[in-house]
Amino acid sequence: MWKKKIFLVIIAISTISLLLHHGGHLTTMDAFHLGCPALHSHPYSGLKPKHSNVVFLKTHKTASSTMQNLLFRFAERNNLTVALPIQACGHQFCYPRSFTTHSVHQHTLPPNIVTNHMRFNKAELKRLMPNDTIYVTILREPGSMFESLFSYYNQYCQSFKRVPNGSLEAFLDEPWRYYKPEENYSMYARNTLTYDLGGDKDRPAKDISYAKAFVAQVERVFSLVMISEYFDESLVLLRHLLSWDLDDILYVKLNMRTPSSKQGLTDDLRKKIRAWNSLDAQLYDHFNASLWRQISAVGPACVAREVRLLREAQEKLMKRCFGEGMPLVRSAAEIKNKELRPWQPSGKVDIVGYDLPVNITQSFSSQDQELCLRLIMPEVQYTKMLLRSQL
Ligand SMILES: *[C@@H]1O[C@H](CO)[C@@H](O)[C@H](O)[C@H]1NC(C)=O
Ligand SMILES: *[C@@H]1O[C@H](CO)[C@@H](O)[C@H](O)[C@H]1NC(C)=O
Ligand SMILES: *[C@@H]1O[C@H](CO)[C@@H](O)[C@H](O)[C@H]1NC(C)=O
Ligand SMILES: *[C@@H]1O[C@H](CO)[C@@H](O)[C@H](O)[C@H]1NC(C)=O
Ligand SMILES: *[C@@H]1O[C@H](CO)[C@@H](O)[C@H](O)[C@H]1NC(C)=O
Ligand SMILES: *[C@@H]1O[C@H](CO)[C@@H](O)[C@H](O)[C@H]1NC(C)=O
């Protein structure tokens, strides 16, 4: 008899605590928690504390600005400390030099989150971060990534600048004619992902054992390697890994080019890009395959469902922030609010950003306005703002 009573009391307590935890949330949230079978194997995973010690290695031209914005917002909402670079390092941790703790602003210690650009250095990060830190990064398909680097850094990186007519074809026909490994910014011209991850971008393609060992090393350190082409699926896996909510992974795409500054790729060009960036190509193939294995393990239907819920919630948020005609994509010159103008690498590429509609600015609560503003704030401005608020 007493056993039964205790059982009933336990049931009652669990129910109340479930209600308390879910009470204030939107209905999509409940649907979200009821989602995936893999979640049921940890019965209370929805109630597990959110993991908040995260290093996100922000690689170049991989949708990583969008991820950084998401992490900045998570940090602000949860009163977490974001490690930020000292002024002498700009908004990056003195990239392209290898990361050291000396590049971290002392008022941003000890950090929970690291997400600004750096060249990865595990030993130094280990000195900085709590021991339960989860490491995450993102890779992009080498063809479209290189095309993007070539266009974005066209005037910045000497290896690209000296190519006649800014022709990607000309570069790929004779890369060694233009590429100088020791020159400044040469890491944008070959195996950029490998370089950002701390590897040797100039290891010859025939050194297969190096490539294999490097892939294995990355796999040991990073719990999740996201893939830009499957960004939403990657976010769902991230949410599971960190026990975050749907609200924590909402985003607006940032730091994009206008369609007119993008170039389509032939199969031939793609092949040449992969050969020139063979270390990156091997990383990509390995981690794209492992992403899909992870999706398979969670359950493809479940991931697809969460992706759908994510997109629905996102659409709702966009409408709330930007009205029906959303999003207000603008070239930098047209953006009235200086805080929202993205950095422009050169006159030849147009990086678009967003502006807040005037009528919405008036009719919104200040809390909503803050959220909407942050969703579209470019990285340089957001980094400065975070530093001011953490000082
Ligand atoms: C963050 O800090 C503010 C002000 O100190 C506080 O009101 C809020 O509840 C905190 N939020 C969290 C999630 O701890
Ligand atoms: C992690 O750090 C905490 C507190 O600093 C310590 O108690 C714990 O033993 C450490 N765990 C590991 C696995 O080192
Ligand atoms: C550069 O473009 C000009 C004009 O389109 C063309 O005449 C010239 O042959 C091009 N040069 C190279 C090296 O492709
Ligand atoms: C390369 O970078 C170094 C260090 O930042 C700088 O002193 C040097 O002038 C740069 N060289 C060129 C050619 O821009
Ligand atoms: C990524 O892997 C999946 C599953 O193997 C495959 O279908 C897809 O084509 C790959 N994507 C790219 C861009 O290589
Ligand atoms: C704000 O103005 C735009 C165009 O001027 C309009 O499409 C949108 O519906 C308006 N939003 C609100 C909330 O009034």
Coordinates of C-alpha atoms and ligand atoms in Angstrom, one line a residue:
M1 CA 0.0 0.0 0.0
W2 CA 2.7 2.5 1.0
K3 CA 4.6 1.6 -2.1
K4 CA 1.6 2.6 -4.2
K5 CA 1.4 6.0 -2.3
I6 CA 5.0 6.8 -2.9
F7 CA 4.6 5.9 -6.5
L8 CA 1.6 8.3 -6.8
V9 CA 3.5 11.1 -5.1
I10 CA 6.4 10.6 -7.5
I11 CA 4.1 10.7 -10.4
A12 CA 2.5 13.9 -9.1
I13 CA 5.9 15.6 -8.5
S14 CA 7.1 14.7 -12.0
T15 CA 4.0 16.0 -13.6
I16 CA 4.2 19.3 -11.7
S17 CA 7.8 19.8 -12.6
L18 CA 7.1 19.0 -16.2
L19 CA 4.3 21.5 -16.2
L20 CA 6.5 24.1 -14.6
H21 CA 9.2 23.7 -17.1
H22 CA 7.0 23.8 -20.1
G23 CA 4.3 26.2 -18.8
G24 CA 5.6 29.5 -20.3
H25 CA 6.6 28.2 -23.7
L26 CA 5.0 28.3 -27.1
T27 CA 3.1 25.4 -28.4
T28 CA 5.7 24.7 -31.1
M29 CA 8.1 24.1 -28.2
D30 CA 6.1 21.3 -26.9
A31 CA 5.8 19.7 -30.3
F32 CA 9.5 20.1 -30.5
H33 CA 10.3 18.3 -27.3
L34 CA 8.0 15.4 -28.3
G35 CA 10.1 15.1 -31.5
C36 CA 12.7 12.5 -31.9
P37 CA 12.9 8.9 -30.8
A38 CA 16.5 9.4 -29.8
L39 CA 15.3 11.9 -27.3
H40 CA 13.1 9.3 -25.7
S41 CA 16.1 7.3 -24.8
H42 CA 17.0 10.1 -22.4
P43 CA 13.6 10.6 -20.9
Y44 CA 14.3 14.0 -19.4
S45 CA 16.7 15.4 -22.0
G46 CA 14.3 18.3 -22.7
L47 CA 14.8 19.2 -19.1
K48 CA 18.5 18.6 -19.0
P49 CA 20.4 21.9 -18.3
K50 CA 21.5 23.6 -21.5
H51 CA 25.1 23.1 -22.2
S52 CA 26.8 26.5 -22.3
N53 CA 30.5 26.0 -22.6
V54 CA 31.1 25.9 -26.3
V55 CA 34.0 26.6 -28.7
F56 CA 32.7 27.2 -32.2
L57 CA 35.6 27.4 -34.6
K58 CA 34.4 30.1 -37.1
T59 CA 35.8 29.0 -40.5
H60 CA 35.8 31.4 -43.5
K61 CA 32.9 31.7 -46.0
T62 CA 30.9 28.9 -44.5
A63 CA 27.8 30.4 -43.1
S64 CA 29.8 30.8 -39.9
S65 CA 28.7 34.4 -39.3
T66 CA 25.2 33.2 -39.0
M67 CA 26.3 30.7 -36.4
Q68 CA 28.3 33.3 -34.6
N69 CA 25.3 35.6 -34.4
L70 CA 23.2 32.7 -33.0
L71 CA 25.8 32.1 -30.3
F72 CA 26.2 35.7 -29.4
R73 CA 22.4 35.9 -28.8
F74 CA 22.4 32.7 -26.8
A75 CA 25.2 34.1 -24.6
E76 CA 23.4 37.4 -24.0
R77 CA 20.1 35.7 -23.2
N78 CA 21.8 33.4 -20.7
N79 CA 24.2 35.9 -19.2
L80 CA 27.2 34.0 -20.4
T81 CA 30.7 35.4 -21.1
V82 CA 31.9 35.4 -24.6
A83 CA 35.7 35.5 -25.1
L84 CA 36.5 38.6 -27.3
P85 CA 39.7 39.6 -28.9
I86 CA 41.9 42.4 -27.6
Q87 CA 41.7 45.6 -29.6
A88 CA 45.0 45.0 -31.4
C89 CA 43.6 41.8 -32.9
G90 CA 40.6 43.5 -34.5
H91 CA 37.4 41.5 -34.3
Q92 CA 39.4 38.2 -34.8
F93 CA 41.8 36.6 -32.4
C94 CA 44.8 38.0 -34.4
Y95 CA 44.0 35.7 -37.3
P96 CA 45.9 34.5 -39.3
R97 CA 48.3 33.9 -36.4
S98 CA 47.7 30.8 -34.4
F99 CA 45.4 31.4 -31.4
T100 CA 46.9 32.2 -28.0
T101 CA 45.3 33.2 -24.8
H102 CA 47.1 36.5 -25.0
S103 CA 44.7 37.6 -27.7
V104 CA 41.7 37.4 -25.3
H105 CA 40.5 40.6 -23.7
Q106 CA 41.0 40.2 -20.0
H107 CA 37.5 41.5 -19.2
T108 CA 36.0 38.6 -21.1
L109 CA 37.5 35.9 -18.8
P110 CA 36.7 33.2 -17.9
P111 CA 34.7 32.6 -21.0
N112 CA 31.8 30.2 -21.7
I113 CA 31.7 30.8 -25.4
V114 CA 34.4 31.4 -28.1
T115 CA 33.2 32.0 -31.6
N116 CA 35.3 34.9 -33.2
H117 CA 37.6 34.0 -36.1
M118 CA 40.8 32.3 -35.1
R119 CA 43.4 29.9 -36.3
F120 CA 42.6 26.9 -34.2
N121 CA 45.0 25.9 -31.4
K122 CA 43.6 23.2 -29.0
A123 CA 46.3 23.5 -26.4
E124 CA 45.7 27.2 -25.9
L125 CA 42.0 26.8 -25.9
K126 CA 42.2 24.1 -23.3
R127 CA 44.1 26.5 -21.0
L128 CA 41.2 29.0 -21.4
M129 CA 38.1 27.0 -21.3
P130 CA 36.2 24.9 -18.7
N131 CA 37.0 21.2 -19.0
D132 CA 33.5 20.2 -20.2
T133 CA 33.7 22.5 -23.2
I134 CA 32.2 21.1 -26.4
Y135 CA 34.0 21.9 -29.7
V136 CA 32.0 22.5 -32.9
T137 CA 32.9 23.8 -36.3
I138 CA 31.5 24.0 -39.8
L139 CA 32.7 23.1 -43.3
R140 CA 31.5 24.0 -46.8
E141 CA 31.6 22.1 -50.1
P142 CA 35.1 23.1 -51.5
G143 CA 33.9 24.1 -55.0
S144 CA 31.4 26.8 -53.9
M145 CA 33.6 27.7 -50.9
F146 CA 36.6 28.5 -53.2
E147 CA 34.5 30.4 -55.6
S148 CA 33.2 32.5 -52.7
L149 CA 36.8 33.0 -51.3
F150 CA 38.0 34.0 -54.7
S151 CA 35.4 36.6 -55.1
Y152 CA 35.3 37.9 -51.5
Y153 CA 39.1 38.3 -51.1
N154 CA 39.8 39.2 -54.7
Q155 CA 41.5 42.5 -53.9
Y156 CA 42.8 41.5 -50.5
C157 CA 44.8 38.3 -51.2
Q158 CA 47.8 38.9 -53.5
S159 CA 47.5 35.4 -55.0
F160 CA 44.1 36.3 -56.3
K161 CA 44.8 39.9 -57.1
R162 CA 47.5 39.2 -59.6
V163 CA 45.3 36.9 -61.7
P164 CA 44.4 38.7 -65.0
N165 CA 40.8 39.8 -65.3
G166 CA 39.9 38.3 -61.9
S167 CA 39.4 35.1 -63.7
L168 CA 38.9 32.0 -61.5
E169 CA 39.5 29.8 -64.6
A170 CA 42.9 31.5 -65.2
F171 CA 43.9 30.9 -61.5
L172 CA 42.9 27.2 -61.6
D173 CA 44.7 26.6 -64.9
E174 CA 48.0 27.6 -63.4
P175 CA 47.6 28.1 -59.6
W176 CA 51.4 28.0 -58.9
R177 CA 51.9 31.0 -61.2
Y178 CA 49.8 33.2 -58.9
Y179 CA 50.0 31.5 -55.5
K180 CA 52.8 32.3 -53.1
P181 CA 52.5 30.2 -50.0
E182 CA 54.5 32.6 -47.8
E183 CA 52.7 35.7 -48.7
N184 CA 50.2 37.5 -46.4
Y185 CA 46.6 36.1 -46.8
S186 CA 47.8 33.1 -48.9
M187 CA 45.5 31.0 -46.6
Y188 CA 42.5 32.3 -48.5
A189 CA 43.9 30.8 -51.7
R190 CA 44.5 27.2 -50.7
N191 CA 43.0 24.7 -48.2
T192 CA 41.5 27.5 -46.1
L193 CA 39.6 25.1 -43.9
T194 CA 42.7 23.1 -43.1
Y195 CA 44.5 26.3 -42.2
D196 CA 41.7 27.6 -40.0
L197 CA 41.7 24.2 -38.2
G198 CA 45.4 24.6 -37.5
G199 CA 46.7 22.3 -40.2
D200 CA 49.4 22.6 -42.9
K201 CA 47.6 24.0 -46.0
D202 CA 50.6 23.3 -48.2
R203 CA 51.1 19.6 -47.5
P204 CA 51.3 18.0 -51.0
A205 CA 48.2 16.0 -52.1
K206 CA 50.3 12.9 -52.3
D207 CA 51.0 12.9 -48.6
I208 CA 48.0 10.7 -47.9
S209 CA 49.0 9.8 -44.4
Y210 CA 49.1 13.5 -43.4
A211 CA 45.5 14.0 -44.7
K212 CA 44.3 10.9 -42.9
A213 CA 45.9 11.8 -39.6
F214 CA 44.6 15.4 -39.8
V215 CA 41.0 14.2 -40.4
A216 CA 41.3 11.9 -37.4
Q217 CA 42.7 14.7 -35.2
V218 CA 39.8 17.0 -36.1
E219 CA 37.4 14.1 -35.4
R220 CA 38.8 13.6 -31.9
V221 CA 38.5 17.3 -30.9
F222 CA 35.2 18.3 -32.5
S223 CA 32.0 16.7 -31.2
L224 CA 30.1 18.1 -34.2
V225 CA 31.3 19.2 -37.6
M226 CA 28.4 21.1 -39.2
I227 CA 28.0 21.3 -43.0
S228 CA 26.9 24.5 -44.6
E229 CA 24.9 22.8 -47.4
Y230 CA 22.8 21.1 -44.6
F231 CA 22.8 24.0 -42.2
D232 CA 19.4 23.4 -40.7
E233 CA 20.0 19.6 -40.2
S234 CA 23.4 20.5 -38.6
L235 CA 21.6 22.9 -36.3
V236 CA 19.2 20.2 -35.2
L237 CA 22.1 17.9 -34.3
L238 CA 23.7 20.9 -32.5
R239 CA 20.5 21.4 -30.5
H240 CA 20.5 17.7 -29.5
L241 CA 24.2 17.8 -28.6
L242 CA 23.8 20.9 -26.3
S243 CA 20.2 20.2 -25.0
W244 CA 19.1 23.5 -26.4
D245 CA 15.6 24.6 -27.4
L246 CA 14.2 25.4 -30.8
D247 CA 14.2 29.1 -29.8
D248 CA 18.0 28.9 -29.3
I249 CA 18.7 27.9 -32.9
L250 CA 16.6 30.5 -34.8
Y251 CA 18.6 32.6 -37.2
V252 CA 18.7 35.0 -40.2
K253 CA 21.3 34.4 -42.9
L254 CA 24.1 36.9 -42.6
N255 CA 27.1 38.1 -44.6
M256 CA 25.9 37.0 -48.1
R257 CA 26.8 38.3 -51.5
T258 CA 24.3 39.7 -54.0
P259 CA 23.4 37.0 -56.6
S260 CA 25.1 39.0 -59.3
S261 CA 28.6 38.6 -57.6
K262 CA 28.3 34.8 -57.6
Q263 CA 29.6 32.6 -60.3
G264 CA 28.2 29.2 -61.3
L265 CA 30.7 26.3 -61.5
T266 CA 31.2 23.8 -64.2
D267 CA 32.1 20.2 -63.3
D268 CA 35.5 20.8 -64.7
L269 CA 36.2 23.8 -62.5
R270 CA 34.8 22.0 -59.4
K271 CA 37.3 19.2 -60.1
K272 CA 40.2 21.6 -60.4
I273 CA 39.2 23.3 -57.2
R274 CA 39.1 20.0 -55.3
A275 CA 42.5 19.0 -56.7
W276 CA 44.0 22.3 -55.7
N277 CA 42.3 22.2 -52.2
S278 CA 42.7 18.4 -51.8
L279 CA 43.1 18.5 -48.0
D280 CA 39.9 20.5 -47.6
A281 CA 38.1 18.2 -50.0
Q282 CA 39.1 15.2 -47.9
L283 CA 37.9 16.9 -44.7
Y284 CA 34.6 17.8 -46.4
D285 CA 33.9 14.3 -47.7
H286 CA 34.7 12.7 -44.4
F287 CA 32.6 15.0 -42.3
N288 CA 29.7 15.2 -44.8
A289 CA 29.5 11.5 -44.6
S290 CA 29.7 11.5 -40.8
L291 CA 27.0 14.2 -40.6
W292 CA 24.6 11.9 -42.5
R293 CA 25.5 9.0 -40.3
Q294 CA 24.6 11.1 -37.3
I295 CA 21.3 12.1 -38.9
S296 CA 20.6 8.4 -39.6
A297 CA 21.3 7.6 -36.0
V298 CA 18.9 10.2 -34.6
G299 CA 16.3 9.2 -37.3
P300 CA 16.0 11.0 -40.6
A301 CA 12.3 11.5 -40.2
C302 CA 12.8 13.1 -36.8
V303 CA 15.5 15.4 -38.1
A304 CA 13.3 16.4 -41.1
R305 CA 10.5 17.1 -38.7
E306 CA 12.6 19.3 -36.5
V307 CA 13.9 21.1 -39.5
R308 CA 10.4 21.8 -40.6
L309 CA 9.5 23.2 -37.1
L310 CA 12.6 25.3 -37.2
R311 CA 11.7 26.8 -40.5
E312 CA 8.1 27.5 -39.4
A313 CA 9.3 29.2 -36.2
Q314 CA 11.8 31.2 -38.2
E315 CA 9.2 32.4 -40.6
K316 CA 7.0 33.6 -37.7
L317 CA 9.9 35.4 -36.1
M318 CA 10.8 37.1 -39.4
K319 CA 7.2 38.3 -39.8
R320 CA 7.2 39.7 -36.4
C321 CA 10.5 41.5 -36.9
F322 CA 10.3 42.6 -40.5
G323 CA 6.6 42.5 -41.5
E324 CA 5.1 40.8 -44.5
G325 CA 7.7 42.1 -47.0
M326 CA 10.5 40.4 -45.2
P327 CA 13.5 40.2 -45.1
L328 CA 14.6 43.6 -46.2
V329 CA 17.8 42.7 -48.0
R330 CA 19.8 45.8 -48.8
S331 CA 23.2 46.7 -50.2
A332 CA 25.4 48.3 -47.5
A333 CA 25.1 51.8 -48.9
E334 CA 21.3 51.6 -48.7
I335 CA 21.3 50.6 -45.0
K336 CA 20.5 53.7 -42.9
N337 CA 21.4 52.3 -39.5
K338 CA 25.3 52.2 -39.4
E339 CA 25.2 49.4 -36.8
L340 CA 23.7 47.2 -39.5
R341 CA 26.1 47.8 -42.4
P342 CA 28.2 44.7 -43.2
W343 CA 31.9 45.0 -43.8
Q344 CA 32.7 45.2 -47.5
P345 CA 35.9 43.4 -48.6
S346 CA 36.3 45.4 -51.9
G347 CA 34.4 47.5 -54.4
K348 CA 34.0 44.4 -56.6
V349 CA 31.8 42.4 -54.3
D350 CA 28.6 43.5 -52.7
I351 CA 27.9 42.0 -49.3
V352 CA 24.2 42.6 -48.5
G353 CA 22.7 43.2 -45.1
Y354 CA 19.4 44.1 -43.7
D355 CA 17.6 47.2 -42.5
L356 CA 14.8 47.5 -40.0
P357 CA 11.6 48.8 -41.5
V358 CA 10.8 52.2 -40.1
N359 CA 7.1 51.5 -39.3
I360 CA 8.2 48.4 -37.2
T361 CA 10.7 50.4 -35.3
Q362 CA 7.9 52.6 -34.1
S363 CA 5.3 50.0 -33.2
F364 CA 7.6 47.5 -31.4
S365 CA 8.3 47.0 -27.7
S366 CA 11.9 47.8 -27.0
Q367 CA 12.6 44.1 -26.1
D368 CA 11.3 42.9 -29.5
Q369 CA 13.3 45.7 -31.2
E370 CA 16.5 44.5 -29.5
L371 CA 16.0 41.0 -30.6
C372 CA 15.2 42.0 -34.2
L373 CA 18.2 44.3 -34.3
R374 CA 20.5 41.6 -33.0
L375 CA 19.2 39.0 -35.5
I376 CA 20.6 41.1 -38.3
M377 CA 23.6 42.8 -36.7
P378 CA 26.8 42.1 -38.6
E379 CA 29.7 40.5 -36.7
V380 CA 32.0 43.5 -36.4
Q381 CA 29.4 45.7 -34.8
Y382 CA 28.0 42.9 -32.6
T383 CA 31.5 42.0 -31.3
K384 CA 32.0 45.7 -30.4
M385 CA 28.7 45.9 -28.7
L386 CA 29.3 42.7 -26.6
L387 CA 32.7 44.0 -25.5
R388 CA 31.1 47.2 -24.3
S389 CA 28.4 45.4 -22.4
Q390 CA 31.0 43.0 -20.8
L391 CA 33.4 45.7 -19.8
Ligands
LIG1 C1 20.5 37.5 -16.5 O1 20.8 38.6 -15.7 C2 19.7 39.4 -15.6 C3 20.1 40.7 -14.9 O2 21.1 40.4 -13.8 C4 18.6 38.7 -14.9 O3 17.5 39.5 -14.7 C5 18.2 37.5 -15.7 O4 17.2 36.7 -15.0 C6 19.4 36.6 -16.0 N1 19.0 35.6 -16.9 C7 19.4 34.3 -16.8 C8 19.0 33.3 -17.8 O5 20.2 33.9 -15.9
LIG2 C1 36.5 19.5 -14.4 O1 36.7 20.6 -13.6 C2 36.0 20.4 -12.4 C3 36.0 21.8 -11.6 O2 37.1 22.5 -12.0 C4 36.6 19.3 -11.6 O3 35.8 19.1 -10.4 C5 36.4 18.0 -12.4 O4 37.0 16.9 -11.8 C6 37.1 18.2 -13.8 N1 36.8 17.0 -14.6 C7 37.6 16.4 -15.4 C8 37.2 15.3 -16.2 O5 38.8 16.8 -15.5
LIG3 C1 41.1 39.9 -70.2 O1 40.0 40.4 -70.7 C2 40.2 41.1 -72.0 C3 38.9 41.8 -72.4 O2 37.8 40.9 -72.1 C4 40.7 40.1 -73.0 O3 40.9 40.8 -74.2 C5 41.9 39.5 -72.5 O4 42.4 38.5 -73.4 C6 41.7 38.8 -71.1 N1 43.0 38.4 -70.6 C7 43.2 37.2 -70.2 C8 44.6 36.8 -69.8 O5 42.3 36.3 -70.1
LIG4 C1 52.5 41.2 -44.3 O1 52.1 41.2 -42.9 C2 53.1 41.8 -42.1 C3 52.7 41.6 -40.7 O2 51.3 42.0 -40.5 C4 53.4 43.2 -42.5 O3 54.4 43.8 -41.7 C5 53.8 43.3 -43.9 O4 54.0 44.6 -44.4 C6 52.8 42.6 -44.8 N1 53.4 42.5 -46.2 C7 52.7 42.9 -47.2 C8 53.3 42.7 -48.5 O5 51.6 43.4 -47.2
LIG5 C1 26.9 14.7 -48.6 O1 26.6 13.3 -48.3 C2 25.4 12.9 -48.7 C3 25.2 11.5 -48.1 O2 26.2 10.6 -48.4 C4 25.3 12.9 -50.2 O3 24.1 12.4 -50.7 C5 25.6 14.3 -50.7 O4 25.7 14.3 -52.1 C6 26.8 14.9 -50.1 N1 26.9 16.3 -50.4 C7 27.9 16.9 -51.1 C8 27.7 18.3 -51.3 O5 28.8 16.3 -51.4
LIG6 C1 5.5 48.3 -42.8 O1 5.5 48.9 -44.0 C2 5.7 48.0 -45.1 C3 5.9 48.7 -46.4 O2 5.9 50.1 -46.2 C4 4.5 47.1 -45.2 O3 4.6 46.1 -46.2 C5 4.3 46.3 -43.8 O4 3.2 45.6 -43.8 C6 4.3 47.3 -42.7 N1 4.2 46.6 -41.4 C7 3.4 46.9 -40.4 C8 3.6 46.1 -39.2 O5 2.7 47.9 -40.5

